[in-house]
CSV table of C-alpha atoms and ligand atoms in Angstrom, one decimal:
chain,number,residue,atom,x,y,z
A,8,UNK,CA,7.1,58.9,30.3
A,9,UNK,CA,10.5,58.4,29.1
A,10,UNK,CA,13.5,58.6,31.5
A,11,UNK,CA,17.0,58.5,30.9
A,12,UNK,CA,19.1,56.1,32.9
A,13,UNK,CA,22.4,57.6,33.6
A,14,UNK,CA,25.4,55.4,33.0
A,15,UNK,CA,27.7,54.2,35.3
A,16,UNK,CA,30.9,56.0,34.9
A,17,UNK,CA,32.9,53.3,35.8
A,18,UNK,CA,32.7,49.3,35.0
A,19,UNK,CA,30.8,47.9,37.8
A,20,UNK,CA,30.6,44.3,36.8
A,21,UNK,CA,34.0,42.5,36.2
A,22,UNK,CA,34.1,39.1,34.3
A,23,UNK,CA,36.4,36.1,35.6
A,24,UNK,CA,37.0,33.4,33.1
A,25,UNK,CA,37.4,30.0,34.9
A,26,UNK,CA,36.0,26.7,34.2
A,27,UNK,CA,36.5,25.3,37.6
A,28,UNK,CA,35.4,26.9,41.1
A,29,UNK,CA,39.1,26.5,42.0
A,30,UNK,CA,40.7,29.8,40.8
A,31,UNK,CA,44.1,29.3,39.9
A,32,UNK,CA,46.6,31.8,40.7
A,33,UNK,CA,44.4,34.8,42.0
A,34,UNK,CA,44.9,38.2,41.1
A,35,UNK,CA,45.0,41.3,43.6
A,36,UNK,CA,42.8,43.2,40.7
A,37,UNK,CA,39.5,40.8,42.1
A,38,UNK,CA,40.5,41.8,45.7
A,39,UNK,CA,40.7,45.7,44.6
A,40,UNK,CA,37.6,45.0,42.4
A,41,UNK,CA,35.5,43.1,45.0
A,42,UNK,CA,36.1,45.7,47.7
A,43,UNK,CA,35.0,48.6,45.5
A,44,UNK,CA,31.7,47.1,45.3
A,45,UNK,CA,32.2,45.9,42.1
A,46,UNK,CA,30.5,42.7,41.0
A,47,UNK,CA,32.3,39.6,39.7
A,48,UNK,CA,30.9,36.7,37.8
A,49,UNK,CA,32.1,33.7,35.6
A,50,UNK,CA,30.0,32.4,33.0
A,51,UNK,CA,30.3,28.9,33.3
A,52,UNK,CA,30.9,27.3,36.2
A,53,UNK,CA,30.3,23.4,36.1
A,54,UNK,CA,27.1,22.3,38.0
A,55,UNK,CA,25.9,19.1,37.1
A,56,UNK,CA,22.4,18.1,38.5
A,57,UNK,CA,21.2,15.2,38.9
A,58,UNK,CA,17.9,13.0,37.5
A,59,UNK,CA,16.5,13.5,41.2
A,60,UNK,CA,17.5,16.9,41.7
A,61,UNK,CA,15.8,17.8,38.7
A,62,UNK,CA,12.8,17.2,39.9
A,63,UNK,CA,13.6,19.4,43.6
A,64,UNK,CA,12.9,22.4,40.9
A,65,UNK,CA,9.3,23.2,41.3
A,66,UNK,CA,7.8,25.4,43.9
A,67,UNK,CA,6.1,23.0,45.6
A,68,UNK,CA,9.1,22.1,47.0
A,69,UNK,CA,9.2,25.0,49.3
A,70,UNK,CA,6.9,25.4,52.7
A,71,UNK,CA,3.6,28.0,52.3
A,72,UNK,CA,4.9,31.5,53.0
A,73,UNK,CA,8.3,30.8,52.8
A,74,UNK,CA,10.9,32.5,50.7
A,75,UNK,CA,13.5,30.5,51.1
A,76,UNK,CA,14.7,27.2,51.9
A,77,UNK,CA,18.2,26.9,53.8
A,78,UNK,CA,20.5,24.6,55.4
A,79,UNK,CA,22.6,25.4,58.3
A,80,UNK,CA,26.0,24.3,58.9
A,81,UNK,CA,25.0,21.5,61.0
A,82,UNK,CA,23.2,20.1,58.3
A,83,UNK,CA,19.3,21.2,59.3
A,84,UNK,CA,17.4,22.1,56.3
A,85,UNK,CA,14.5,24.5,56.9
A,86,UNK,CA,11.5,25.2,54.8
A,87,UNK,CA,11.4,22.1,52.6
A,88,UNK,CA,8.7,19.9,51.8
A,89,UNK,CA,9.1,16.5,49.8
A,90,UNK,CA,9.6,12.6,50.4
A,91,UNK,CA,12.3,11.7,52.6
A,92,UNK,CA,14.2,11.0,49.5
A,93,UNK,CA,13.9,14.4,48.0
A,94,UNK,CA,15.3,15.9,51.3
A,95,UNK,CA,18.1,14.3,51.1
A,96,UNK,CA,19.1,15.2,47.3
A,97,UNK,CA,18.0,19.1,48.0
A,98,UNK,CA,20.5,18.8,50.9
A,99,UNK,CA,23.1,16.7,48.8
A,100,UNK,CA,22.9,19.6,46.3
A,101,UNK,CA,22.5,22.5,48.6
A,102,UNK,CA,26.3,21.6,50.0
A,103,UNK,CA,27.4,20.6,47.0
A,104,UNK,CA,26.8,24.2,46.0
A,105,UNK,CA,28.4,25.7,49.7
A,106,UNK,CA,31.7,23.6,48.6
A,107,UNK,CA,31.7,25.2,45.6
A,108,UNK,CA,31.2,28.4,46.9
A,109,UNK,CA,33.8,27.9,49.7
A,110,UNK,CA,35.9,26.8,46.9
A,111,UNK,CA,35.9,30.2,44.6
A,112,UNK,CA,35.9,32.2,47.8
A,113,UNK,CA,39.0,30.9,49.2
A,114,UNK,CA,41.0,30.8,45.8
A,115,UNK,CA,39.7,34.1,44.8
A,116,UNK,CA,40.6,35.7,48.0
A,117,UNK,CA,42.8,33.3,49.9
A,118,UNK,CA,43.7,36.4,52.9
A,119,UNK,CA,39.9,36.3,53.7
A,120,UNK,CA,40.1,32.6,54.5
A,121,UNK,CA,40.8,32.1,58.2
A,122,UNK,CA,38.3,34.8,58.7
A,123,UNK,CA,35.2,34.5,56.6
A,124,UNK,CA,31.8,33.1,59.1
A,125,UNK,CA,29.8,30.5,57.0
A,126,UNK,CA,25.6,31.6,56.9
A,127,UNK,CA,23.0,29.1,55.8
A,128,UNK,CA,23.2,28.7,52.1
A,129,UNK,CA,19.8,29.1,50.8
A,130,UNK,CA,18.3,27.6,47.3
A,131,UNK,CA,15.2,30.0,46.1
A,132,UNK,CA,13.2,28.2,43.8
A,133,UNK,CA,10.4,31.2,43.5
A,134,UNK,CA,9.5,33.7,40.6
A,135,UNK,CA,11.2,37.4,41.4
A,136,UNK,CA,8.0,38.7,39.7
A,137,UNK,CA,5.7,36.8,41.7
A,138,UNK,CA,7.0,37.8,45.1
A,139,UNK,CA,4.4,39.9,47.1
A,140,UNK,CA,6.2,42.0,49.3
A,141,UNK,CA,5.8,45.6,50.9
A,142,UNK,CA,8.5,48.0,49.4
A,143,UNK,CA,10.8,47.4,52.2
A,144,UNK,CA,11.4,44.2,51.9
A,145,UNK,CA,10.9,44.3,48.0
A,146,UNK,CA,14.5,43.4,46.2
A,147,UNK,CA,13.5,44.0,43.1
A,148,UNK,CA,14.1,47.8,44.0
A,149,UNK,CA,18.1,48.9,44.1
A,150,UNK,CA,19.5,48.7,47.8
A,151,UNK,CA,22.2,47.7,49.5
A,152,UNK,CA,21.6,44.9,52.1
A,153,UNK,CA,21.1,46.0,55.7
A,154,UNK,CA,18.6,43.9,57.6
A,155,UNK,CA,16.2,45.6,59.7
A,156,UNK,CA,16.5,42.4,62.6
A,157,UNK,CA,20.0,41.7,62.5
A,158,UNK,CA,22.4,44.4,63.6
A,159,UNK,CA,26.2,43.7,62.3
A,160,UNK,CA,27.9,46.2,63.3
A,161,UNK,CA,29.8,46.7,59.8
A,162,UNK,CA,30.9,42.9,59.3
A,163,UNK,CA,31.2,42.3,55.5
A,164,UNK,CA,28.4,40.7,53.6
A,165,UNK,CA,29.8,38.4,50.7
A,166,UNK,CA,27.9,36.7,48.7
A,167,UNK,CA,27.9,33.9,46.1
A,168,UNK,CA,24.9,33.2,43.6
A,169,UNK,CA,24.5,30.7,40.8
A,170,UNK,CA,21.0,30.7,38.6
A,171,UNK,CA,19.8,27.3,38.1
A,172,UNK,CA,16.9,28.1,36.1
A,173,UNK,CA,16.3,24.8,34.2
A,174,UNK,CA,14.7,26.5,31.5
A,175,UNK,CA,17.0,28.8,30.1
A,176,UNK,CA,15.6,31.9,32.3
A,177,UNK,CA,17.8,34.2,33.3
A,178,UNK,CA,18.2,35.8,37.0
A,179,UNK,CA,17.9,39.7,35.5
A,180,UNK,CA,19.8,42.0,38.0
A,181,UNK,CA,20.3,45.8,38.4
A,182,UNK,CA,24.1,46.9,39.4
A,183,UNK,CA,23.7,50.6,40.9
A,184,UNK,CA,26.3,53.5,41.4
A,185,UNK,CA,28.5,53.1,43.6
A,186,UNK,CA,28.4,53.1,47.4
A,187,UNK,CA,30.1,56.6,48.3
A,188,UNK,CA,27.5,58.0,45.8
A,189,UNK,CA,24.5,56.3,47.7
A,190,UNK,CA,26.5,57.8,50.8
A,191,UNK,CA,26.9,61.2,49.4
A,192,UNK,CA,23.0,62.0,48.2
A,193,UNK,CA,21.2,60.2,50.7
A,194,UNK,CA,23.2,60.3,54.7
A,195,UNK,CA,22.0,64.3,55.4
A,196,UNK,CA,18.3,62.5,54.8
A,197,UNK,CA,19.0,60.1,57.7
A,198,UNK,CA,17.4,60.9,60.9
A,199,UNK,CA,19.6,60.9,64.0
A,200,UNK,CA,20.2,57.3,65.4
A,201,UNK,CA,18.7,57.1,69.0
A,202,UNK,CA,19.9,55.3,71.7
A,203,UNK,CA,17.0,54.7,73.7
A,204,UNK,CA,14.6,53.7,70.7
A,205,UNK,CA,17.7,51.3,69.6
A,206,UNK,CA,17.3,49.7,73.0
A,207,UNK,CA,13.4,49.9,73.4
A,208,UNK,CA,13.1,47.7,69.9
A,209,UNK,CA,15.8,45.4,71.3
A,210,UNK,CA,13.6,44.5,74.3
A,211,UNK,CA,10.9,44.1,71.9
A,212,UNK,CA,12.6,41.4,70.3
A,213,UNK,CA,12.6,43.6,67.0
A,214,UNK,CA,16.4,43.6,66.9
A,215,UNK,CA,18.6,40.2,67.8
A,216,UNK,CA,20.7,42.6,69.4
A,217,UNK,CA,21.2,46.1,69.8
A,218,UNK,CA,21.1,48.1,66.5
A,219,UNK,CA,24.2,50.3,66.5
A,220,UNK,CA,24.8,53.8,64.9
A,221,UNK,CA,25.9,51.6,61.9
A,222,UNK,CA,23.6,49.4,61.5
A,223,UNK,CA,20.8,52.7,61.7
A,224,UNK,CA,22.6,54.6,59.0
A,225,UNK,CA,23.0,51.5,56.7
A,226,UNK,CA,19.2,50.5,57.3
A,227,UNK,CA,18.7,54.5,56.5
A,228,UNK,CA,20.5,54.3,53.4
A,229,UNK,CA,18.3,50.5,52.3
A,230,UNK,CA,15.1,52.6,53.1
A,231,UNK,CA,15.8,55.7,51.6
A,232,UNK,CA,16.8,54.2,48.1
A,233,UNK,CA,14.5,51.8,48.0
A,234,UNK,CA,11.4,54.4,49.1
A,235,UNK,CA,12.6,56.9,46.5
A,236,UNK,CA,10.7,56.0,42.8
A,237,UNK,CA,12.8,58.6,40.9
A,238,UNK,CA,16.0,57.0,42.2
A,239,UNK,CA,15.1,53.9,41.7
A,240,UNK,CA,14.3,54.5,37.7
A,241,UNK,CA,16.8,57.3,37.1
A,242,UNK,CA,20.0,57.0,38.6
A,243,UNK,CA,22.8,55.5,37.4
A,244,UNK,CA,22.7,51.7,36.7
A,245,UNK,CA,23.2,49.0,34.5
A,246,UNK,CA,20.2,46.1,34.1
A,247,UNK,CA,22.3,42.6,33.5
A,248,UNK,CA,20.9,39.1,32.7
A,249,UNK,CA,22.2,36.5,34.4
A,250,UNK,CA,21.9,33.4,32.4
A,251,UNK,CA,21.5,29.9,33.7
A,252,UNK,CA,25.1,28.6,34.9
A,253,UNK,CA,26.0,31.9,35.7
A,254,UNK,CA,28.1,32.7,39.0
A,255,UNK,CA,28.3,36.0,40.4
A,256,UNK,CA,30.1,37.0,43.9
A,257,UNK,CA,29.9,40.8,45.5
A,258,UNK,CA,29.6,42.2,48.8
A,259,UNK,CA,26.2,43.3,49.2
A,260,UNK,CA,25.6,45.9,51.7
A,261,UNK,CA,28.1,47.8,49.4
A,262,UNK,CA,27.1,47.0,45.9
A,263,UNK,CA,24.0,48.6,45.3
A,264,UNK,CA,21.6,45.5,43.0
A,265,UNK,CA,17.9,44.6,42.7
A,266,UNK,CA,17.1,41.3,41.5
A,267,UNK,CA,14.3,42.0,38.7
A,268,UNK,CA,13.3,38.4,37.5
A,269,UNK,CA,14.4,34.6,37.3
A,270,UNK,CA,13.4,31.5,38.9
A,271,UNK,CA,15.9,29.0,40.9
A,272,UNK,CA,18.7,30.5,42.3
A,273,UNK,CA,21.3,28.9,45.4
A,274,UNK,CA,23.1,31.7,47.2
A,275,UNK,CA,26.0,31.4,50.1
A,276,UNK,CA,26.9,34.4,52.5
A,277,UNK,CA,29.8,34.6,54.2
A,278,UNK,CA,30.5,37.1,56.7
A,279,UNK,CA,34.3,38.8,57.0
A,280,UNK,CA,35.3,41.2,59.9
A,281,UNK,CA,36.3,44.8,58.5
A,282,UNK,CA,39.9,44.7,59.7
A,283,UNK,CA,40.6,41.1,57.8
A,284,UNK,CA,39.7,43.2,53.9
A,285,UNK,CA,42.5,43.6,51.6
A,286,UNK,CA,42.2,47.6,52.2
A,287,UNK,CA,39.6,48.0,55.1
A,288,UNK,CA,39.5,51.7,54.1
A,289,UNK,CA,37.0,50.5,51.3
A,290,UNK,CA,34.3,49.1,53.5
A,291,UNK,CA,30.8,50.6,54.3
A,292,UNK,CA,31.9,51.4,58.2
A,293,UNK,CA,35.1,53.1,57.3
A,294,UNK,CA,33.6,55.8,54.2
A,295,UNK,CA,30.7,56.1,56.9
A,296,UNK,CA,33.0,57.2,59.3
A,297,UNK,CA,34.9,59.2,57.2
A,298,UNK,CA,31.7,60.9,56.0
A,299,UNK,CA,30.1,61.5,60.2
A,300,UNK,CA,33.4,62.1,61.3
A,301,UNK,CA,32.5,59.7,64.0
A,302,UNK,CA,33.8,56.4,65.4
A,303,UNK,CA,30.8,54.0,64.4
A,304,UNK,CA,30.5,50.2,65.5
B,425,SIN,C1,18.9,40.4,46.9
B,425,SIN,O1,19.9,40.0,47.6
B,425,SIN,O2,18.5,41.5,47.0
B,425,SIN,C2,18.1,39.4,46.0
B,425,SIN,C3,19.0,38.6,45.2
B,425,SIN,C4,18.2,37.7,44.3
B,425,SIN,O3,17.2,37.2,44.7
B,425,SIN,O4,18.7,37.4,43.2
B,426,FE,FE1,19.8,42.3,48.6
């Protein structure tokens, strides 16, 4: 059958040209762009590797059933296998890359700064295409990120990804509509948020703390895309190839993506309170309020 994919009425991915992770002079345009939901990338940012960290590139390097391997900020690594010796150069380069990262961030958006939360940077070193997941958790489907565990309570979700595919495969993403779209044709579908389940799954040890009306919608709006075939094939969207060396930086429980294919990828979150955005009228928790005409945490 054929479909036809809608285009995006408006740009959604935004191209940076810088050769060094230290932006110089940045430009309120990324800011405005950024907090749209747009995603930004750079072509070419330098990331040399090393003779032994070419070899951390297999997945054999990760633990059975794992999907990723992180280090914390304390410097514990979790989900690695290898010598003693390759430990340390998967760490060496893991913070090399959270530097980096910490580097473009702050340039880019230098108000964020005093504010942004450091996560575990993670390196992925599995096939997209291989992944075996059920269709929740599946990201090769579009969705904006909302975790199911982890209430938020409308913190930001920024995030920083390099491919490092050593042989020239690109990390293929799709870049969705925009989030006030996914807001408009999917929050009447979203059954009421209750209380008293919220707490029963919280005593369960579901949640790591109470999901909040938020955190239900949002988790609403990742299921309901994600669960919905015709969606997923015919709305609007744009299907980009990330190639090797490529950088690219969005928030992602507002820009709607689905990672398609690739191999060896590094990725730092950062988390940034609501009130410390450029314009916090453009984040999920404010058009979500705007839309319920309700005060959400
Ligand atoms: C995701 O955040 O949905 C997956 C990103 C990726 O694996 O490229
Ligand atoms: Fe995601």
């Amino acid at each position: 059958m054929l479909f036809i994919v809608k285009k995006i009425p408006y740009k959604q991915l935004i191209k940076i040209e810088s050769k060094s992770w230290l932006l110089q002079k940045p430009k309120p345009k990324w800011a405005k762009d950024i907090e749209d939901g747009k995603v930004i990338y750079f072509e070419s940012l330098q990331f040399k590797l090393s003779k032994h960290e070419k070899k951390l590139f297999s997945p054999t390097i990760i633990e059975p059933h794992t999907r990723n391997i992180s280090l914390n900020s304390n410097g514990s690594i979790k989900g690695a296998i290898g010598t003693e010796e390759d430990i340390k150069a998967l760490k060496a380069m893991i913070e090399r890359f959270r530097n980096h990262a910490k580097n473009l961030i702050y340039s880019a958006f230098p108000e964020y700064k005093p504010y942004l939360k450091l996560a575990p940077t993670s390196f992925r070193p599995l096939d997209v295409v291989s992944r075996n997941t059920s269709w929740r958790a599946d990201d090769k489907r579009l969705h904006v990120d909302a975790f199911p565990s982890r209430p938020n309570y409308g913190e930001r979700i920024l995030r920083v990804f390099i491919n490092l595919n050593p042989h020239g495969v690109p990390r293929v993403w799709r870049i969705g509509e925009p989030f006030e779209n996914i807001v408009e044709r999917y929050i009447e579908k979203i059954k009421p948020y209750s209380y008293i389940y919220a707490k029963l799954i919280n005593l369960l040890g579901i949640t790591k703390a109470l999901r909040s009306e938020y955190d239900h919608i949002m988790l609403g709006l990742h299921d309901a895309m994600k669960s919905d075939m015709q969606y997923q094939k015919k709305s609007p969207q744009i299907t980009i190839p990330f190639k090797p060396g490529a950088v690219w930086i969005c928030f992602s429980d507002q820009a709607s993506h689905a990672a398609m294919s690739g191999q060896y990828m590094m990725e730092q979150t950062f988390h940034l309170p609501v009130a410390k955005q450029y314009n916090p009228k453009k984040s999920p928790l404010e058009i979500l309020q705007v839309k319920t005409n309700k005060k959400l945490t």
